[in-house]
PDB file of C-alpha atoms in Angstrom:
ATOM      1  CA  UNK A  11      11.401 -11.008  23.146  1.00  0.00           C
ATOM      2  CA  UNK A  12      10.197  -8.038  20.633  1.00  0.00           C
ATOM      3  CA  UNK A  13       7.241  -9.239  17.651  1.00  0.00           C
ATOM      4  CA  UNK A  14      10.409  -9.021  14.575  1.00  0.00           C
ATOM      5  CA  UNK A  15       9.390  -5.884  12.748  1.00  0.00           C
ATOM      6  CA  UNK A  16       7.376  -5.299   8.874  1.00  0.00           C
ATOM      7  CA  UNK A  17      11.009  -4.361   7.867  1.00  0.00           C
ATOM      8  CA  UNK A  18      11.992  -7.568   9.573  1.00  0.00           C
ATOM      9  CA  UNK A  19       8.990  -9.541   8.360  1.00  0.00           C
ATOM     10  CA  UNK A  20       9.549  -8.462   4.718  1.00  0.00           C
ATOM     11  CA  UNK A  21      13.297  -9.696   4.481  1.00  0.00           C
ATOM     12  CA  UNK A  22      12.651 -13.056   5.991  1.00  0.00           C
ATOM     13  CA  UNK A  23       9.325 -12.679   2.318  1.00  0.00           C
ATOM     14  CA  UNK A  24      10.790 -16.230   0.086  1.00  0.00           C
ATOM     15  CA  UNK A  25       7.585 -15.965  -2.456  1.00  0.00           C
ATOM     16  CA  UNK A  26       5.722 -13.329  -1.707  1.00  0.00           C
ATOM     17  CA  UNK A  27       4.166 -10.155  -0.013  1.00  0.00           C
ATOM     18  CA  UNK A  28       0.770  -8.195  -0.863  1.00  0.00           C
ATOM     19  CA  UNK A  29      -0.714  -5.283   1.111  1.00  0.00           C
ATOM     20  CA  UNK A  30      -4.188  -4.112   0.312  1.00  0.00           C
ATOM     21  CA  UNK A  31      -4.730  -0.155   1.484  1.00  0.00           C
ATOM     22  CA  UNK A  32      -8.515   1.005   1.953  1.00  0.00           C
ATOM     23  CA  UNK A  33      -8.445   4.186   3.285  1.00  0.00           C
ATOM     24  CA  UNK A  34      -8.618   7.833   1.509  1.00  0.00           C
ATOM     25  CA  UNK A  35      -5.764   9.003   3.377  1.00  0.00           C
ATOM     26  CA  UNK A  36      -2.688   8.398   5.630  1.00  0.00           C
ATOM     27  CA  UNK A  37      -0.597  10.556   7.963  1.00  0.00           C
ATOM     28  CA  UNK A  38      -1.824  13.877   5.987  1.00  0.00           C
ATOM     29  CA  UNK A  39       1.955  15.489   8.226  1.00  0.00           C
ATOM     30  CA  UNK A  40       4.118  13.453   5.976  1.00  0.00           C
ATOM     31  CA  UNK A  41       5.769  16.267   4.794  1.00  0.00           C
ATOM     32  CA  UNK A  42       6.385  14.497   1.173  1.00  0.00           C
ATOM     33  CA  UNK A  43       2.207  14.881   1.323  1.00  0.00           C
ATOM     34  CA  UNK A  44       2.291  19.121   2.584  1.00  0.00           C
ATOM     35  CA  UNK A  45       4.795  19.785  -0.363  1.00  0.00           C
ATOM     36  CA  UNK A  46       3.228  17.709  -2.813  1.00  0.00           C
ATOM     37  CA  UNK A  47      -0.095  20.206  -1.533  1.00  0.00           C
ATOM     38  CA  UNK A  48       1.856  23.121  -2.388  1.00  0.00           C
ATOM     39  CA  UNK A  49       3.359  22.087  -5.284  1.00  0.00           C
ATOM     40  CA  UNK A  50       6.179  20.478  -5.481  1.00  0.00           C
ATOM     41  CA  UNK A  51       5.529  17.970  -7.689  1.00  0.00           C
ATOM     42  CA  UNK A  52       9.293  14.990  -8.349  1.00  0.00           C
ATOM     43  CA  UNK A  53      11.184  15.999  -5.446  1.00  0.00           C
ATOM     44  CA  UNK A  54      14.345  13.614  -4.897  1.00  0.00           C
ATOM     45  CA  UNK A  55      12.396  12.312  -1.658  1.00  0.00           C
ATOM     46  CA  UNK A  56       9.812  11.270  -3.710  1.00  0.00           C
ATOM     47  CA  UNK A  57      12.071   9.084  -6.033  1.00  0.00           C
ATOM     48  CA  UNK A  58      14.867   8.566  -4.566  1.00  0.00           C
ATOM     49  CA  UNK A  59      15.662   4.620  -2.965  1.00  0.00           C
ATOM     50  CA  UNK A  60      18.318   6.542  -0.543  1.00  0.00           C
ATOM     51  CA  UNK A  61      15.644   8.906   0.745  1.00  0.00           C
ATOM     52  CA  UNK A  62      12.832   6.788  -0.029  1.00  0.00           C
ATOM     53  CA  UNK A  63      13.985   3.323   2.077  1.00  0.00           C
ATOM     54  CA  UNK A  64      11.153   1.617   0.302  1.00  0.00           C
ATOM     55  CA  UNK A  65      12.071   1.838  -2.755  1.00  0.00           C
ATOM     56  CA  UNK A  66      15.384   0.252  -2.484  1.00  0.00           C
ATOM     57  CA  UNK A  67      13.553  -2.466   0.507  1.00  0.00           C
ATOM     58  CA  UNK A  68      11.568  -3.642  -2.719  1.00  0.00           C
ATOM     59  CA  UNK A  69      14.660  -3.907  -5.508  1.00  0.00           C
ATOM     60  CA  UNK A  70      16.059  -5.550  -2.674  1.00  0.00           C
ATOM     61  CA  UNK A  71      12.975  -7.944  -2.679  1.00  0.00           C
ATOM     62  CA  UNK A  72      11.736  -8.410  -6.481  1.00  0.00           C
ATOM     63  CA  UNK A  73      15.601  -8.736  -7.099  1.00  0.00           C
ATOM     64  CA  UNK A  74      15.535 -11.996  -4.812  1.00  0.00           C
ATOM     65  CA  UNK A  75      12.320 -12.666  -6.368  1.00  0.00           C
ATOM     66  CA  UNK A  76      10.152 -11.456  -3.803  1.00  0.00           C
ATOM     67  CA  UNK A  77       7.038 -10.442  -5.384  1.00  0.00           C
ATOM     68  CA  UNK A  78       5.796  -7.996  -3.808  1.00  0.00           C
ATOM     69  CA  UNK A  79       2.087  -6.639  -5.182  1.00  0.00           C
ATOM     70  CA  UNK A  80       0.108  -3.557  -3.837  1.00  0.00           C
ATOM     71  CA  UNK A  81      -3.531  -2.964  -4.283  1.00  0.00           C
ATOM     72  CA  UNK A  82      -5.898   0.406  -3.244  1.00  0.00           C
ATOM     73  CA  UNK A  83      -9.272   0.658  -2.534  1.00  0.00           C
ATOM     74  CA  UNK A  84     -10.363   4.530  -3.197  1.00  0.00           C
ATOM     75  CA  UNK A  85     -13.520   6.808  -2.881  1.00  0.00           C
ATOM     76  CA  UNK A  86     -13.877   8.575  -6.453  1.00  0.00           C
ATOM     77  CA  UNK A  87     -13.539  12.004  -6.615  1.00  0.00           C
ATOM     78  CA  UNK A  88     -10.243  10.933  -4.962  1.00  0.00           C
ATOM     79  CA  UNK A  89      -8.850  12.670  -2.021  1.00  0.00           C
ATOM     80  CA  UNK A  90      -6.127  14.842  -2.656  1.00  0.00           C
ATOM     81  CA  UNK A  91      -4.395  12.150  -0.731  1.00  0.00           C
ATOM     82  CA  UNK A  92      -4.805   9.732  -2.923  1.00  0.00           C
ATOM     83  CA  UNK A  93      -3.872  12.588  -5.726  1.00  0.00           C
ATOM     84  CA  UNK A  94      -0.274  12.865  -3.678  1.00  0.00           C
ATOM     85  CA  UNK A  95      -0.020   8.832  -3.770  1.00  0.00           C
ATOM     86  CA  UNK A  96      -0.996   8.348  -7.105  1.00  0.00           C
ATOM     87  CA  UNK A  97       2.302  10.521  -8.303  1.00  0.00           C
ATOM     88  CA  UNK A  98       4.699   8.912  -6.513  1.00  0.00           C
ATOM     89  CA  UNK A  99       3.713   5.888  -7.081  1.00  0.00           C
ATOM     90  CA  UNK A 100       5.790   5.715 -10.585  1.00  0.00           C
ATOM     91  CA  UNK A 101       8.715   5.147  -8.367  1.00  0.00           C
ATOM     92  CA  UNK A 102       7.341   1.752  -6.188  1.00  0.00           C
ATOM     93  CA  UNK A 103       6.532   0.698  -9.929  1.00  0.00           C
ATOM     94  CA  UNK A 104       9.820   1.032 -11.158  1.00  0.00           C
ATOM     95  CA  UNK A 105      11.378  -0.240  -8.263  1.00  0.00           C
ATOM     96  CA  UNK A 106       9.777  -3.382  -8.653  1.00  0.00           C
ATOM     97  CA  UNK A 107       6.763  -3.118  -6.753  1.00  0.00           C
ATOM     98  CA  UNK A 108       3.031  -4.392  -8.786  1.00  0.00           C
ATOM     99  CA  UNK A 109       0.219  -1.470  -7.603  1.00  0.00           C
ATOM    100  CA  UNK A 110      -2.930  -2.032  -8.849  1.00  0.00           C
ATOM    101  CA  UNK A 111      -6.346   0.300  -7.924  1.00  0.00           C
ATOM    102  CA  UNK A 112      -9.438   0.014  -7.729  1.00  0.00           C
ATOM    103  CA  UNK A 113     -12.482   2.020  -7.116  1.00  0.00           C
ATOM    104  CA  UNK A 114     -14.124   1.839  -3.551  1.00  0.00           C
ATOM    105  CA  UNK A 115     -17.268   0.940  -6.105  1.00  0.00           C
ATOM    106  CA  UNK A 116     -16.113  -1.943  -7.303  1.00  0.00           C
ATOM    107  CA  UNK A 117     -15.830  -3.442  -4.061  1.00  0.00           C
ATOM    108  CA  UNK A 118     -18.976  -3.435  -2.724  1.00  0.00           C
ATOM    109  CA  UNK A 119     -20.118  -6.741  -2.462  1.00  0.00           C
ATOM    110  CA  UNK A 120     -15.909  -7.697  -1.692  1.00  0.00           C
ATOM    111  CA  UNK A 121     -15.207  -9.713   1.344  1.00  0.00           C
ATOM    112  CA  UNK A 122     -12.596  -7.347   3.238  1.00  0.00           C
ATOM    113  CA  UNK A 123     -10.733  -7.135   6.080  1.00  0.00           C
ATOM    114  CA  UNK A 124     -11.252  -4.257   9.736  1.00  0.00           C
ATOM    115  CA  UNK A 125      -7.746  -3.021   8.198  1.00  0.00           C
ATOM    116  CA  UNK A 126      -5.032  -2.320   6.034  1.00  0.00           C
ATOM    117  CA  UNK A 127      -2.854  -5.670   5.478  1.00  0.00           C
ATOM    118  CA  UNK A 128       0.566  -7.210   4.715  1.00  0.00           C
ATOM    119  CA  UNK A 129       0.254 -10.452   3.794  1.00  0.00           C
ATOM    120  CA  UNK A 130       3.894 -12.330   4.052  1.00  0.00           C
ATOM    121  CA  UNK A 131       4.294 -15.814   2.146  1.00  0.00           C
ATOM    122  CA  UNK A 132       0.503 -17.270   2.864  1.00  0.00           C
ATOM    123  CA  UNK A 133       1.815 -17.567   5.922  1.00  0.00           C
ATOM    124  CA  UNK A 134       1.045 -14.599   7.490  1.00  0.00           C
ATOM    125  CA  UNK A 135      -0.897 -11.162   8.519  1.00  0.00           C
ATOM    126  CA  UNK A 136       0.398  -7.580   9.541  1.00  0.00           C
ATOM    127  CA  UNK A 137      -2.286  -5.219   9.849  1.00  0.00           C
ATOM    128  CA  UNK A 138      -1.950  -1.514  10.154  1.00  0.00           C
ATOM    129  CA  UNK A 139      -4.047   0.576  12.689  1.00  0.00           C
ATOM    130  CA  UNK A 140      -4.536   3.864  12.211  1.00  0.00           C
ATOM    131  CA  UNK A 141      -6.370   6.855  14.095  1.00  0.00           C
ATOM    132  CA  UNK A 142      -9.205   8.490  12.274  1.00  0.00           C
ATOM    133  CA  UNK A 143      -7.173  10.712  10.583  1.00  0.00           C
ATOM    134  CA  UNK A 144      -5.436   8.379   9.584  1.00  0.00           C
ATOM    135  CA  UNK A 145      -1.718   8.711  11.057  1.00  0.00           C
ATOM    136  CA  UNK A 146      -0.605   5.651  13.082  1.00  0.00           C
ATOM    137  CA  UNK A 147      -1.946   4.821  16.374  1.00  0.00           C
ATOM    138  CA  UNK A 148       0.528   3.460  19.194  1.00  0.00           C
ATOM    139  CA  UNK A 149      -0.481   0.190  18.462  1.00  0.00           C
ATOM    140  CA  UNK A 150      -0.234   0.654  14.697  1.00  0.00           C
ATOM    141  CA  UNK A 151       0.419  -3.598  13.512  1.00  0.00           C
ATOM    142  CA  UNK A 152      -0.847  -6.765  15.091  1.00  0.00           C
ATOM    143  CA  UNK A 153       1.086  -9.646  13.679  1.00  0.00           C
ATOM    144  CA  UNK A 154      -1.526 -13.230  12.982  1.00  0.00           C
ATOM    145  CA  UNK A 155      -0.670 -16.279  11.541  1.00  0.00           C
ATOM    146  CA  UNK A 156      -4.377 -17.515  12.421  1.00  0.00           C
ATOM    147  CA  UNK A 157      -4.934 -20.263   9.110  1.00  0.00           C
ATOM    148  CA  UNK A 158      -9.084 -18.267   8.930  1.00  0.00           C
ATOM    149  CA  UNK A 159      -6.968 -14.385   9.141  1.00  0.00           C
ATOM    150  CA  UNK A 160      -4.415 -15.427   6.656  1.00  0.00           C
ATOM    151  CA  UNK A 161      -7.374 -16.660   3.976  1.00  0.00           C
ATOM    152  CA  UNK A 162      -9.884 -14.048   4.140  1.00  0.00           C
ATOM    153  CA  UNK A 163      -6.863 -10.921   3.509  1.00  0.00           C
ATOM    154  CA  UNK A 164      -5.396 -13.782   0.800  1.00  0.00           C
ATOM    155  CA  UNK A 165      -9.083 -14.611  -0.409  1.00  0.00           C
ATOM    156  CA  UNK A 166      -9.456 -10.431  -0.191  1.00  0.00           C
ATOM    157  CA  UNK A 167      -6.751  -9.572  -1.997  1.00  0.00           C
ATOM    158  CA  UNK A 168      -6.946 -11.633  -4.873  1.00  0.00           C
ATOM    159  CA  UNK A 169     -10.936 -10.274  -5.459  1.00  0.00           C
ATOM    160  CA  UNK A 170      -9.307  -7.026  -5.620  1.00  0.00           C
ATOM    161  CA  UNK A 171      -6.171  -7.539  -7.598  1.00  0.00           C
ATOM    162  CA  UNK A 172      -8.987  -9.729  -9.946  1.00  0.00           C
ATOM    163  CA  UNK A 173     -11.248  -6.616 -10.578  1.00  0.00           C
ATOM    164  CA  UNK A 174      -8.355  -3.495 -10.662  1.00  0.00           C
ATOM    165  CA  UNK A 175      -6.890  -1.370 -12.218  1.00  0.00           C
ATOM    166  CA  UNK A 176      -2.661  -1.760 -13.241  1.00  0.00           C
ATOM    167  CA  UNK A 177      -1.481   1.366 -11.941  1.00  0.00           C
ATOM    168  CA  UNK A 178       0.026   2.319 -15.774  1.00  0.00           C
ATOM    169  CA  UNK A 179      -3.273   2.395 -17.038  1.00  0.00           C
ATOM    170  CA  UNK A 180      -5.411   3.825 -14.264  1.00  0.00           C
ATOM    171  CA  UNK A 181      -6.501   7.675 -14.236  1.00  0.00           C
ATOM    172  CA  UNK A 182      -8.225   8.589 -11.046  1.00  0.00           C
ATOM    173  CA  UNK A 183     -10.719  10.429 -10.504  1.00  0.00           C
ATOM    174  CA  UNK A 184     -10.763  14.054  -9.760  1.00  0.00           C
ATOM    175  CA  UNK A 185     -13.213  16.734  -8.585  1.00  0.00           C
ATOM    176  CA  UNK A 186     -14.715  19.155 -10.904  1.00  0.00           C
TER     177      UNK A 186
END
């Protein structure tokens, strides 16, 4: 029997889903990112839940009182990909997701796992795996309910969340 997908696991959440992102670039081959690099801002596919399924899923889950929080640890000055992410995150927030940003220099004393992850209902960790260029690795997700791993991820996320700046207040430091 196949492992449930992340989407299926998210749909089974009852209380919370937290996501920690620690890379300065993801899937730079994404057509939305490429369009953004070429000057396209506020394209329908950035803001429309019908064209961006994550927004619809977020609204569905938060409508069932599941709290969704995302924290991003970013290098400053930020990469062009992080500028893009910051730009399109307004739609995430409008859909009900809480998002915060933490400059990497402020995370140096936090014990962090080696990979980005989701922690679902404080019971299941879904690790994401990327190649060196930020593209999804062939075995892009691993799931664990190991109590020590769940505890590490929970404490790491909460430490980052406590220090991070809410999306509405964060202004990415850009290159001169």
